Short mmCIF file of C-alpha atoms in Angstrom, two decimals:
data_model
loop_
_atom_site.label_atom_id
_atom_site.label_comp_id
_atom_site.label_asym_id
_atom_site.label_seq_id
_atom_site.Cartn_x
_atom_site.Cartn_y
_atom_site.Cartn_z
CA MET A 1 0.00 0.00 0.00
CA GLN A 2 1.40 3.36 -1.14
CA TYR A 3 1.74 6.08 1.46
CA ASN A 4 0.82 9.64 0.42
CA PRO A 5 1.81 12.15 3.07
CA VAL A 6 -0.42 15.20 3.50
CA ILE A 7 1.54 18.42 3.12
CA ILE A 8 0.16 21.20 5.26
CA GLU A 9 1.10 24.69 4.01
CA GLN A 10 2.62 26.87 6.65
CA LEU A 11 1.10 30.32 6.95
CA ILE A 12 2.41 33.48 8.48
CA LEU A 13 0.76 36.70 9.45
CA CYS A 14 1.10 39.83 7.33
CA CYS A 15 3.30 42.30 9.12
CA GLN A 16 0.94 45.15 8.15
CA CYS A 17 -2.64 43.91 8.44
CA GLY A 18 -2.16 40.59 10.31
CA ILE A 19 -4.01 38.27 7.94
CA ALA A 20 -2.67 34.77 7.25
CA ILE A 21 -0.64 34.57 4.06
CA ALA A 22 1.87 32.28 2.44
CA PRO A 23 5.45 33.17 3.27
CA ASN A 24 7.13 35.65 0.90
CA PRO A 25 10.27 37.80 1.07
CA SER A 26 8.35 40.93 2.08
CA ASN A 27 6.09 39.15 4.63
CA MET A 28 3.18 41.27 3.34
CA CYS A 29 -0.05 40.47 1.59
CA ILE A 30 -0.77 41.58 -1.97
CA ASN A 31 -2.97 44.49 -0.90
CA CYS A 32 -0.33 45.84 1.45
CA ILE A 33 2.36 45.45 -1.21
CA ARG A 34 0.22 47.53 -3.60
CA ASN A 35 -0.19 50.19 -0.94
CA GLU A 36 3.47 50.29 -0.02
CA VAL A 37 5.18 49.75 -3.42
CA ASP A 38 4.45 51.97 -6.47
CA ILE A 39 5.17 50.09 -9.69
CA THR A 40 4.78 53.34 -11.62
CA GLU A 41 7.63 54.92 -9.74
CA GLY A 42 10.06 56.45 -12.20
CA ILE A 43 7.37 57.13 -14.80
CA PRO A 44 6.59 60.90 -14.95
CA LYS A 45 2.95 61.87 -14.43
CA HIS A 46 3.31 65.20 -16.26
CA ALA A 47 5.07 66.05 -19.55
CA THR A 48 5.14 68.77 -22.20
CA LEU A 49 4.40 68.63 -25.92
CA GLN A 50 5.68 71.26 -28.35
CA TYR A 51 3.09 72.27 -30.97
CA CYS A 52 3.41 74.57 -34.00
CA ARG A 53 0.16 76.45 -34.67
CA ASN A 54 1.04 77.37 -38.25
CA CYS A 55 1.56 73.88 -39.70
CA GLU A 56 -0.26 72.00 -36.88
CA ARG A 57 2.64 69.63 -36.18
CA TYR A 58 4.14 68.28 -32.95
CA LEU A 59 7.83 68.10 -32.12
CA GLN A 60 9.28 64.62 -31.91
CA PRO A 61 12.71 65.04 -30.29
CA PRO A 62 15.28 65.88 -31.23
CA ASN A 63 14.25 67.88 -34.31
CA ILE A 64 11.50 66.05 -36.21
CA TRP A 65 8.05 67.62 -36.59
CA VAL A 66 5.20 65.16 -37.21
CA LEU A 67 1.58 65.74 -38.15
CA ALA A 68 -0.89 64.20 -35.67
CA ALA A 69 -4.58 64.86 -35.10
CA LEU A 70 -6.18 64.99 -31.66
CA GLU A 71 -6.82 61.53 -30.14
CA SER A 72 -5.08 59.83 -33.05
CA ARG A 73 -2.76 56.83 -32.93
CA GLU A 74 0.12 59.04 -34.05
CA LEU A 75 -0.41 61.44 -31.16
CA LEU A 76 -0.71 58.56 -28.65
CA ALA A 77 2.56 57.07 -29.89
CA LEU A 78 4.22 60.46 -29.55
CA CYS A 79 2.98 60.80 -25.96
CA LEU A 80 4.22 57.35 -24.98
CA LYS A 81 7.66 58.08 -26.44
CA LYS A 82 7.90 61.07 -24.11
CA LEU A 83 7.65 58.79 -21.02
CA LYS A 84 10.90 57.53 -19.54
CA GLY A 85 10.90 54.21 -17.66
CA LEU A 86 7.91 52.80 -19.53
CA ASN A 87 10.07 49.98 -20.93
CA LYS A 88 10.64 48.58 -17.41
CA VAL A 89 6.98 47.70 -16.87
CA ARG A 90 4.35 45.75 -18.80
CA LEU A 91 1.92 48.08 -20.56
CA ILE A 92 -1.58 46.59 -20.86
CA ASP A 93 -3.65 49.40 -22.37
CA ALA A 94 -3.46 53.09 -23.23
CA GLY A 95 -6.06 55.62 -24.36
CA PHE A 96 -7.10 59.27 -24.27
CA ILE A 97 -9.42 60.97 -21.83
CA TRP A 98 -11.51 63.66 -23.49
CA THR A 99 -10.57 67.26 -22.79
CA GLU A 100 -11.61 70.56 -24.35
CA PRO A 101 -9.65 71.16 -27.60
CA HIS A 102 -8.70 74.68 -26.46
CA SER A 103 -7.58 73.65 -22.96
CA LYS A 104 -3.96 72.94 -24.02
CA ARG A 105 -4.16 69.71 -21.98
CA ILE A 106 -3.96 66.14 -23.24
CA LYS A 107 -4.80 63.40 -20.71
CA VAL A 108 -3.81 59.75 -21.22
CA LYS A 109 -5.05 56.71 -19.27
CA LEU A 110 -2.50 53.88 -18.87
CA THR A 111 -3.03 50.35 -17.54
CA ILE A 112 0.19 48.74 -16.26
CA GLN A 113 -0.03 45.25 -14.73
CA LYS A 114 -3.66 45.88 -13.67
CA GLU A 115 -2.61 49.21 -12.20
CA VAL A 116 -4.42 52.20 -13.71
CA PHE A 117 -2.93 55.68 -13.56
CA TYR A 118 -3.30 58.91 -15.47
CA LEU A 119 -0.89 61.20 -17.30
CA GLU A 120 -1.30 64.84 -18.23
CA PHE A 121 0.52 66.51 -21.11
CA VAL A 122 0.70 70.29 -21.40
CA VAL A 123 0.73 71.65 -24.97
CA ASN A 124 3.15 74.53 -25.45
CA TYR A 125 3.31 76.57 -28.63
CA GLN A 126 6.63 76.60 -30.47
CA GLN A 127 7.25 77.66 -34.05
CA CYS A 128 8.97 75.03 -36.19
CA ASP A 129 11.99 75.85 -38.34
CA ASP A 130 10.03 75.68 -41.60
CA CYS A 131 7.38 78.11 -40.39
CA ALA A 132 10.06 80.40 -38.99
CA ARG A 133 11.64 80.64 -42.44
CA ILE A 134 8.28 81.39 -43.98
CA MET A 135 7.46 84.15 -41.50
CA ALA A 136 10.88 85.76 -41.65
CA LYS A 137 11.71 87.91 -44.65
CA ASN A 138 14.43 86.87 -47.08
CA MET A 139 14.68 83.43 -45.50
CA TRP A 140 14.03 81.59 -48.74
CA GLN A 141 16.57 79.04 -49.89
CA SER A 142 15.55 78.64 -53.54
CA MET A 143 13.87 80.93 -56.05
CA VAL A 144 12.34 80.28 -59.49
CA GLN A 145 12.21 83.34 -61.77
CA VAL A 146 9.76 82.88 -64.67
CA ARG A 147 10.05 85.40 -67.51
CA GLN A 148 8.63 85.90 -71.01
CA LYS A 149 9.65 88.76 -73.31
CA VAL A 150 6.26 89.68 -74.78
CA ASN A 151 4.01 92.72 -74.49
CA HIS A 152 1.11 91.00 -72.72
CA LYS A 153 0.44 88.76 -69.71
CA LYS A 154 -1.91 86.16 -71.22
CA THR A 155 0.70 83.41 -70.95
CA PHE A 156 1.03 83.97 -67.21
CA PHE A 157 -2.75 84.04 -66.76
CA PHE A 158 -2.93 80.63 -68.43
CA LEU A 159 0.07 79.38 -66.46
CA GLU A 160 -1.58 80.51 -63.23
CA GLN A 161 -4.64 78.40 -64.00
CA LEU A 162 -2.48 75.35 -64.73
CA ILE A 163 -0.67 75.81 -61.41
CA LEU A 164 -3.98 76.07 -59.56
CA LYS A 165 -5.43 72.99 -61.27
CA HIS A 166 -2.43 70.80 -60.44
CA ASN A 167 -1.76 72.47 -57.05
CA ALA A 168 1.84 73.04 -58.07
CA HIS A 169 2.22 76.05 -55.75
CA LYS A 170 1.52 74.29 -52.44
CA GLU A 171 5.19 74.31 -51.36
CA THR A 172 5.81 78.01 -52.12
CA ILE A 173 6.44 80.36 -49.21
CA ASN A 174 5.89 83.49 -51.30
CA ILE A 175 4.86 84.43 -54.85
CA LYS A 176 5.85 87.83 -56.21
CA GLU A 177 4.53 89.35 -59.42
CA VAL A 178 7.14 91.42 -61.27
CA LYS A 179 7.06 93.43 -64.48
CA ASP A 180 8.00 90.66 -66.93
CA GLY A 181 6.91 87.57 -65.00
CA ILE A 182 6.53 85.87 -61.61
CA ASP A 183 8.98 84.85 -58.87
CA PHE A 184 8.37 81.74 -56.73
CA PHE A 185 10.20 81.38 -53.40
CA TYR A 186 10.85 78.08 -51.59
CA SER A 187 12.42 76.96 -48.32
CA ASN A 188 13.77 73.77 -49.92
CA ARG A 189 15.78 73.35 -53.09
CA SER A 190 13.94 70.18 -54.13
CA HIS A 191 10.64 72.08 -54.21
CA ALA A 192 12.11 74.63 -56.63
CA ILE A 193 13.41 71.86 -58.88
CA LYS A 194 9.96 70.28 -58.85
CA MET A 195 8.40 73.58 -60.01
CA VAL A 196 10.94 73.90 -62.84
CA GLU A 197 10.09 70.37 -63.99
CA PHE A 198 6.39 71.22 -63.92
CA LEU A 199 6.93 74.35 -66.03
CA GLY A 200 8.95 72.35 -68.54
CA ALA A 201 6.04 69.92 -68.92
CA VAL A 202 3.43 72.58 -69.78
CA VAL A 203 5.29 75.35 -71.66
CA PRO A 204 8.47 75.47 -73.80
CA ILE A 205 11.25 76.87 -71.62
CA ARG A 206 14.97 77.00 -71.06
CA THR A 207 16.55 77.26 -67.63
CA LYS A 208 19.71 78.54 -66.01
CA ASN A 209 20.63 77.98 -62.38
CA SER A 210 23.02 79.80 -60.07
CA GLU A 211 23.96 79.60 -56.40
CA GLN A 212 25.15 82.13 -53.85
CA LEU A 213 27.17 81.28 -50.74
CA ILE A 214 25.56 82.73 -47.62
CA SER A 215 27.64 81.29 -44.77
CA THR A 216 30.20 78.57 -44.00
CA ASP A 217 30.88 76.65 -40.80
CA ILE A 218 34.58 75.68 -40.77
CA HIS A 219 34.13 73.38 -37.78
CA SER A 220 31.45 71.13 -39.30
CA ASN A 221 32.51 71.77 -42.91
CA THR A 222 28.99 72.78 -43.92
CA SER A 223 27.87 75.69 -46.08
CA ASN A 224 24.61 77.55 -46.58
CA TYR A 225 23.62 78.45 -50.17
CA LYS A 226 20.77 80.23 -51.91
CA PHE A 227 19.79 78.77 -55.28
CA SER A 228 18.18 80.67 -58.15
CA TYR A 229 16.58 79.14 -61.24
CA SER A 230 15.95 81.42 -64.21
CA VAL A 231 13.17 80.12 -66.46
CA GLU A 232 12.58 81.80 -69.83
CA ILE A 233 9.42 81.01 -71.77
CA VAL A 234 9.62 81.22 -75.57
CA PRO A 235 8.34 84.63 -76.77
CA VAL A 236 5.73 83.03 -79.04
CA CYS A 237 2.03 82.93 -78.15
CA LYS A 238 -1.18 81.55 -79.59
CA ASP A 239 -2.41 83.26 -82.81
CA ASP A 240 0.97 84.94 -83.46
CA LEU A 241 2.19 85.37 -87.04
CA ILE A 242 5.61 83.70 -87.41
CA CYS A 243 8.23 83.61 -90.14
CA LEU A 244 10.24 80.44 -89.62
CA PRO A 245 13.92 80.38 -90.58
CA ILE A 246 14.45 78.48 -93.83
CA LYS A 247 16.49 75.80 -92.06
CA ILE A 248 13.70 75.05 -89.58
CA ALA A 249 10.96 75.19 -92.24
CA ARG A 250 12.77 72.58 -94.35
CA SER A 251 13.31 70.32 -91.34
CA LEU A 252 9.55 70.41 -90.66
CA GLY A 253 8.58 68.75 -93.92
CA ASN A 254 9.36 71.79 -96.08
CA ILE A 255 6.43 73.74 -94.63
CA SER A 256 5.83 77.34 -95.71
CA PRO A 257 7.93 79.76 -93.62
CA LEU A 258 4.97 82.08 -93.04
CA VAL A 259 2.82 80.27 -90.47
CA ILE A 260 0.44 80.90 -87.57
CA CYS A 261 0.97 79.55 -84.07
CA TYR A 262 -2.35 77.86 -83.23
CA ARG A 263 -1.31 76.25 -79.93
CA VAL A 264 1.51 76.35 -77.39
CA GLY A 265 2.12 73.36 -75.11
CA ASN A 266 5.51 71.98 -74.18
CA SER A 267 6.32 72.71 -77.85
CA ILE A 268 5.17 75.23 -80.47
CA HIS A 269 2.42 74.05 -82.87
CA VAL A 270 2.30 75.97 -86.16
CA MET A 271 0.02 75.85 -89.21
CA ASP A 272 0.23 77.11 -92.78
CA PRO A 273 -3.06 79.03 -93.31
CA ASN A 274 -2.90 78.45 -97.08
CA THR A 275 -2.46 74.65 -97.10
CA LEU A 276 -3.55 73.67 -93.54
CA ALA A 277 -0.20 71.89 -93.13
CA VAL A 278 0.64 71.61 -89.43
CA SER A 279 3.90 70.91 -87.70
CA GLU A 280 5.53 71.05 -84.30
CA VAL A 281 8.64 72.98 -83.29
CA ALA A 282 10.34 71.25 -80.36
CA THR A 283 11.77 73.31 -77.53
CA SER A 284 15.34 72.22 -78.25
CA THR A 285 14.90 73.11 -81.94
CA TYR A 286 13.65 76.57 -81.09
CA TRP A 287 16.51 77.47 -78.75
CA ARG A 288 19.12 76.28 -81.27
CA ASN A 289 17.65 78.66 -83.88
CA PRO A 290 15.44 81.13 -82.00
CA PHE A 291 12.91 83.30 -83.83
CA ILE A 292 10.34 85.88 -82.80
CA SER A 293 6.79 86.64 -83.82
CA LEU A 294 6.33 89.00 -86.76
CA SER A 295 3.11 90.29 -85.29
CA THR A 296 0.97 89.48 -82.27
CA THR A 297 -2.72 89.71 -81.48
CA LYS A 298 -2.18 93.30 -80.37
CA ASN A 299 -1.81 94.20 -84.07
CA LEU A 300 -4.88 92.39 -85.44
CA TYR A 301 -7.18 94.26 -87.84
CA ILE A 302 -10.97 93.78 -88.08
CA LEU A 303 -11.82 92.17 -91.44
CA ALA A 304 -14.87 90.64 -93.10
CA ASP A 305 -15.22 87.28 -94.82
CA ILE A 306 -12.60 85.90 -97.26
CA GLN A 307 -12.90 88.94 -99.47
CA VAL A 308 -11.85 91.33 -96.79
CA ALA A 309 -11.41 95.03 -96.17
CA ARG A 310 -9.87 97.06 -93.40
CA SER A 311 -12.33 98.45 -90.90
CA SER A 312 -10.63 101.82 -91.25
CA ASP A 313 -11.45 101.85 -95.01
CA PHE A 314 -15.21 101.52 -94.59
CA GLY A 315 -16.92 104.59 -96.06
CA LYS A 316 -13.66 105.94 -97.50
CA ASN A 317 -12.74 103.63 -100.40
CA ASP A 318 -13.64 100.32 -101.98
CA LYS A 319 -10.26 98.66 -101.53
CA THR A 320 -10.58 94.96 -100.78
CA PHE A 321 -8.26 91.96 -100.48
CA PHE A 322 -8.65 88.30 -101.36
CA ALA A 323 -7.32 85.86 -98.78
CA ARG A 324 -7.13 82.08 -98.58
CA SER A 325 -7.83 81.19 -94.98
CA HIS A 326 -8.11 78.12 -92.76
CA LEU A 327 -11.39 79.54 -91.40
CA GLY A 328 -13.49 78.41 -94.36
CA GLY A 329 -15.63 76.15 -92.21
CA ILE A 330 -16.32 78.90 -89.65
CA LEU A 331 -16.75 82.17 -91.57
CA ASN A 332 -19.96 83.09 -93.36
CA ALA A 333 -20.79 86.02 -95.59
CA GLY A 334 -20.85 89.22 -93.59
CA ASP A 335 -18.90 87.84 -90.62
CA THR A 336 -16.16 89.77 -88.88
CA ALA A 337 -12.70 88.26 -88.52
CA LEU A 338 -9.29 89.14 -87.11
CA GLY A 339 -6.16 88.90 -89.20
CA TYR A 340 -2.82 90.41 -90.21
CA ASP A 341 -2.45 92.97 -93.02
CA LEU A 342 0.88 92.23 -94.72
CA THR A 343 0.58 94.99 -97.33
CA SER A 344 1.01 97.85 -94.87
CA SER A 345 3.15 96.09 -92.26
CA ASN A 346 6.88 96.60 -91.87
CA PHE A 347 8.64 93.71 -90.13
CA ASN A 348 12.20 93.98 -88.90
CA ASP A 349 13.04 90.32 -89.37
CA ASN A 350 15.87 88.77 -91.42
CA ALA A 351 13.94 85.56 -92.17
CA PHE A 352 10.98 87.55 -93.53
CA ASP A 353 13.25 89.65 -95.77
CA THR A 354 14.45 86.53 -97.56
CA LEU A 355 10.92 85.58 -98.69
CA ASN A 356 9.52 86.34 -102.14
CA ARG A 357 7.04 89.17 -101.66
CA ASN A 358 5.05 88.20 -104.77
CA SER A 359 4.20 84.79 -103.29
CA LEU A 360 3.00 86.19 -99.97
CA PRO A 361 -0.73 86.74 -99.28
CA ASP A 362 -2.03 90.24 -98.71
CA VAL A 363 -3.94 89.22 -95.60
CA VAL A 364 -3.62 86.32 -93.14
CA LEU A 365 -6.83 85.63 -91.23
CA VAL A 366 -6.50 84.18 -87.74
CA LYS A 367 -9.88 83.80 -86.07
CA LYS A 368 -13.49 84.88 -86.13
CA SER A 369 -14.58 87.86 -84.07
CA TYR A 370 -17.87 88.37 -82.23
CA PRO A 371 -18.25 92.16 -81.78
CA GLN A 372 -22.00 92.06 -81.05
CA LYS A 373 -21.51 89.64 -78.18
CA ARG A 374 -18.75 91.57 -76.44
CA ARG A 375 -20.46 93.67 -73.80
CA LYS A 376 -18.42 94.83 -70.86
CA ASN A 377 -21.44 95.34 -68.62
CA LYS A 378 -22.67 91.76 -68.94
CA PRO A 379 -21.18 89.52 -66.24
CA ARG A 380 -20.05 86.03 -67.13
CA LYS A 381 -21.70 83.02 -65.56
CA TRP A 382 -18.28 81.61 -64.71
CA LYS A 383 -15.11 82.80 -63.03
CA LEU A 384 -11.51 81.81 -62.41
CA LYS A 385 -9.51 81.54 -59.21
CA SER A 386 -6.19 83.29 -58.76
CA ILE A 387 -3.04 82.80 -56.71
CA SER A 388 -2.27 85.26 -53.94
CA LYS A 389 0.74 87.18 -55.21
CA GLU A 390 2.86 90.03 -53.92
CA GLN A 391 3.05 92.80 -56.51
CA GLU A 392 5.81 95.21 -57.35
CA GLU A 393 5.34 98.92 -56.79
CA MET A 394 5.42 99.53 -60.55
CA ALA A 395 2.46 97.23 -61.09
CA SER A 396 0.28 99.48 -58.93
CA ARG A 397 0.43 102.34 -61.41
CA LYS A 398 -2.81 103.12 -63.22
CA GLN A 399 -1.52 102.50 -66.74
CA ASP A 400 -0.06 99.13 -65.74
CA ALA A 401 -3.31 98.19 -64.01
CA ASN A 402 -5.32 99.08 -67.12
CA LYS A 403 -3.02 97.03 -69.35
CA MET A 404 -3.25 94.09 -66.96
CA GLU A 405 -7.05 94.31 -67.05
CA GLU A 406 -7.07 94.36 -70.87
CA ASP A 407 -4.77 91.32 -71.06
CA TYR A 408 -6.95 89.44 -68.57
CA GLU A 409 -10.13 90.22 -70.55
CA SER A 410 -8.43 89.01 -73.72
CA PHE A 411 -7.46 85.79 -71.93
CA LEU A 412 -11.07 85.25 -70.81
CA GLN A 413 -12.26 85.71 -74.39
CA ASP A 414 -9.74 83.13 -75.58
CA LEU A 415 -11.14 80.68 -73.03
CA GLU A 416 -14.68 81.28 -74.30
CA GLU A 417 -13.71 80.69 -77.92
CA ASP A 418 -11.33 77.76 -77.51
CA PRO A 419 -12.77 74.56 -75.94
CA GLU A 420 -9.36 72.86 -76.16
CA LEU A 421 -7.83 75.64 -74.08
CA ARG A 422 -10.59 75.28 -71.46
CA GLN A 423 -9.72 71.63 -70.91
CA ASN A 424 -6.60 72.64 -68.98
CA VAL A 425 -8.39 75.23 -66.82
CA ASN A 426 -10.85 74.89 -63.92
CA LEU A 427 -13.87 77.17 -64.43
CA TYR A 428 -16.20 77.82 -61.47
CA LYS A 429 -19.82 78.87 -61.29
CA THR A 430 -20.53 82.38 -60.12
CA SER A 431 -22.83 82.98 -57.19
CA PRO A 432 -26.57 83.35 -58.03
CA SER A 433 -26.48 86.97 -56.91
CA MET A 434 -24.10 87.82 -59.74
CA ASP A 435 -26.48 86.54 -62.43
CA ILE A 436 -28.68 89.24 -63.94
CA ASP A 437 -31.58 89.12 -66.32
CA THR A 438 -30.27 89.94 -69.77
CA THR A 439 -33.07 88.39 -71.82
CA ALA A 440 -34.11 91.64 -73.42
CA GLU A 441 -30.55 92.67 -74.11
CA GLU A 442 -29.55 89.29 -75.56
CA SER A 443 -32.42 89.31 -78.01
CA THR A 444 -30.86 92.08 -80.09
CA ALA A 445 -28.17 91.48 -82.70
CA GLU A 446 -26.18 88.53 -81.37
CA GLU A 447 -24.19 85.91 -83.23
CA GLU A 448 -25.98 82.59 -83.23
CA ASP A 449 -22.74 80.57 -83.24
CA PHE A 450 -21.11 82.38 -80.36
CA PRO A 451 -19.07 79.78 -78.39
CA GLU A 452 -20.79 79.73 -75.01
CA VAL A 453 -19.24 77.97 -72.02
CA LYS A 454 -21.53 75.06 -71.19
CA LEU A 455 -22.86 74.50 -67.71
CA GLU A 456 -21.36 71.01 -67.45
CA GLU A 457 -17.88 72.51 -67.86
CA LEU A 458 -18.23 74.55 -64.65
CA LEU A 459 -17.27 73.41 -61.17
CA GLU A 460 -18.96 74.29 -57.91
CA ASP A 461 -16.99 76.90 -55.97
CA LEU A 462 -16.45 75.68 -52.38
CA THR A 463 -16.94 78.49 -49.86
CA LEU A 464 -16.27 78.66 -46.13
CA GLU A 465 -19.96 78.15 -45.37
CA ASP A 466 -20.06 75.01 -47.53
CA SER A 467 -17.03 73.49 -45.82
CA THR A 468 -18.46 74.03 -42.33
#
């Protein structure tokens, strides 16, 4: 028969409360140990978070600023990293306790080995380095200077809409409008390079870059530079009359040298108005053999139909011209058109002087005009957004302001008449209060084929009331 001895556990009394317990090194029960020993000792109950109000980021030591929303996982991880001694205990759970958003207090509830305690973080405002550069004057690191040597600003109006559509200006710290173009300022060189690449994708350009030494630290062998990128846009615009150099004309399939620029993208698209032959002048080809426009839209005359006459000759003489035009499918008898009068024009261009004058047309028509539809007092049912820019003192003069307004109106008319141009631009609906009743006015003498902007092409303009 097997003998199984009965083991009787020896008990002792707790030295604090006197209840019977199993022997242990402290001779205390569990409740007394919890009262006497703090397992959270060494973990701070209060800490500070540095917060930048401009960019809404928190400082993660030593010098990293991270974006974290209130009561988010990112913010909770940032708070836990601020606690020293947390790696010595076993963390069971962690979460936020709701506080007022404006109280500058963030409370966290921690559960450590069934022990619950609370932490409080005080939010202090501190401006990050990036925001400090933005707020301080002349603290930019890179600059992009965009220039075009023409007598109007329509290219920059179109470029502004492209930048807005693709949000290419989000990294800029300042935008300054100057006499011949726009300057973009950046706090990081890579952002400036990204803008230059964007410009090269939408317009034909050439660039030059330079750098200026600001300071040097001989101990750490580091230097501080400012970088400048000069971007020049080709001085050729839509509807310009161009005389191509003979070498370029032959390389483009022996096209006629006298052409019209009908579109400008990342290259120059030209067309012979007599034969409808089209070709494309690459950016590299242009800068190897640059040429300028013989005449721009500022010098267009008002003409009528294919047998045309100057508007200034009406009532004075019966002089007319016969022109072969690419607008045969658009113009009707009695229509008004815009074109170039070559008989009375004097061009200072070497390529044009080499052409045979007898083979040149008297008039080159460019596009149809709608004089009855152009009413300055009638508001459009659509509008464009613009970038907030800092202007030069010269731009505030009255004559410069008037010229800017005329160029902008001409750009808006181009958008109305060219659906292909509108595809690259975001058009927004105007508010209902801006719409007026023009039924009686519209019923008198209007072109039936006027190119209206359709309602489905317009976007809803988001206002502050809509977002809230």
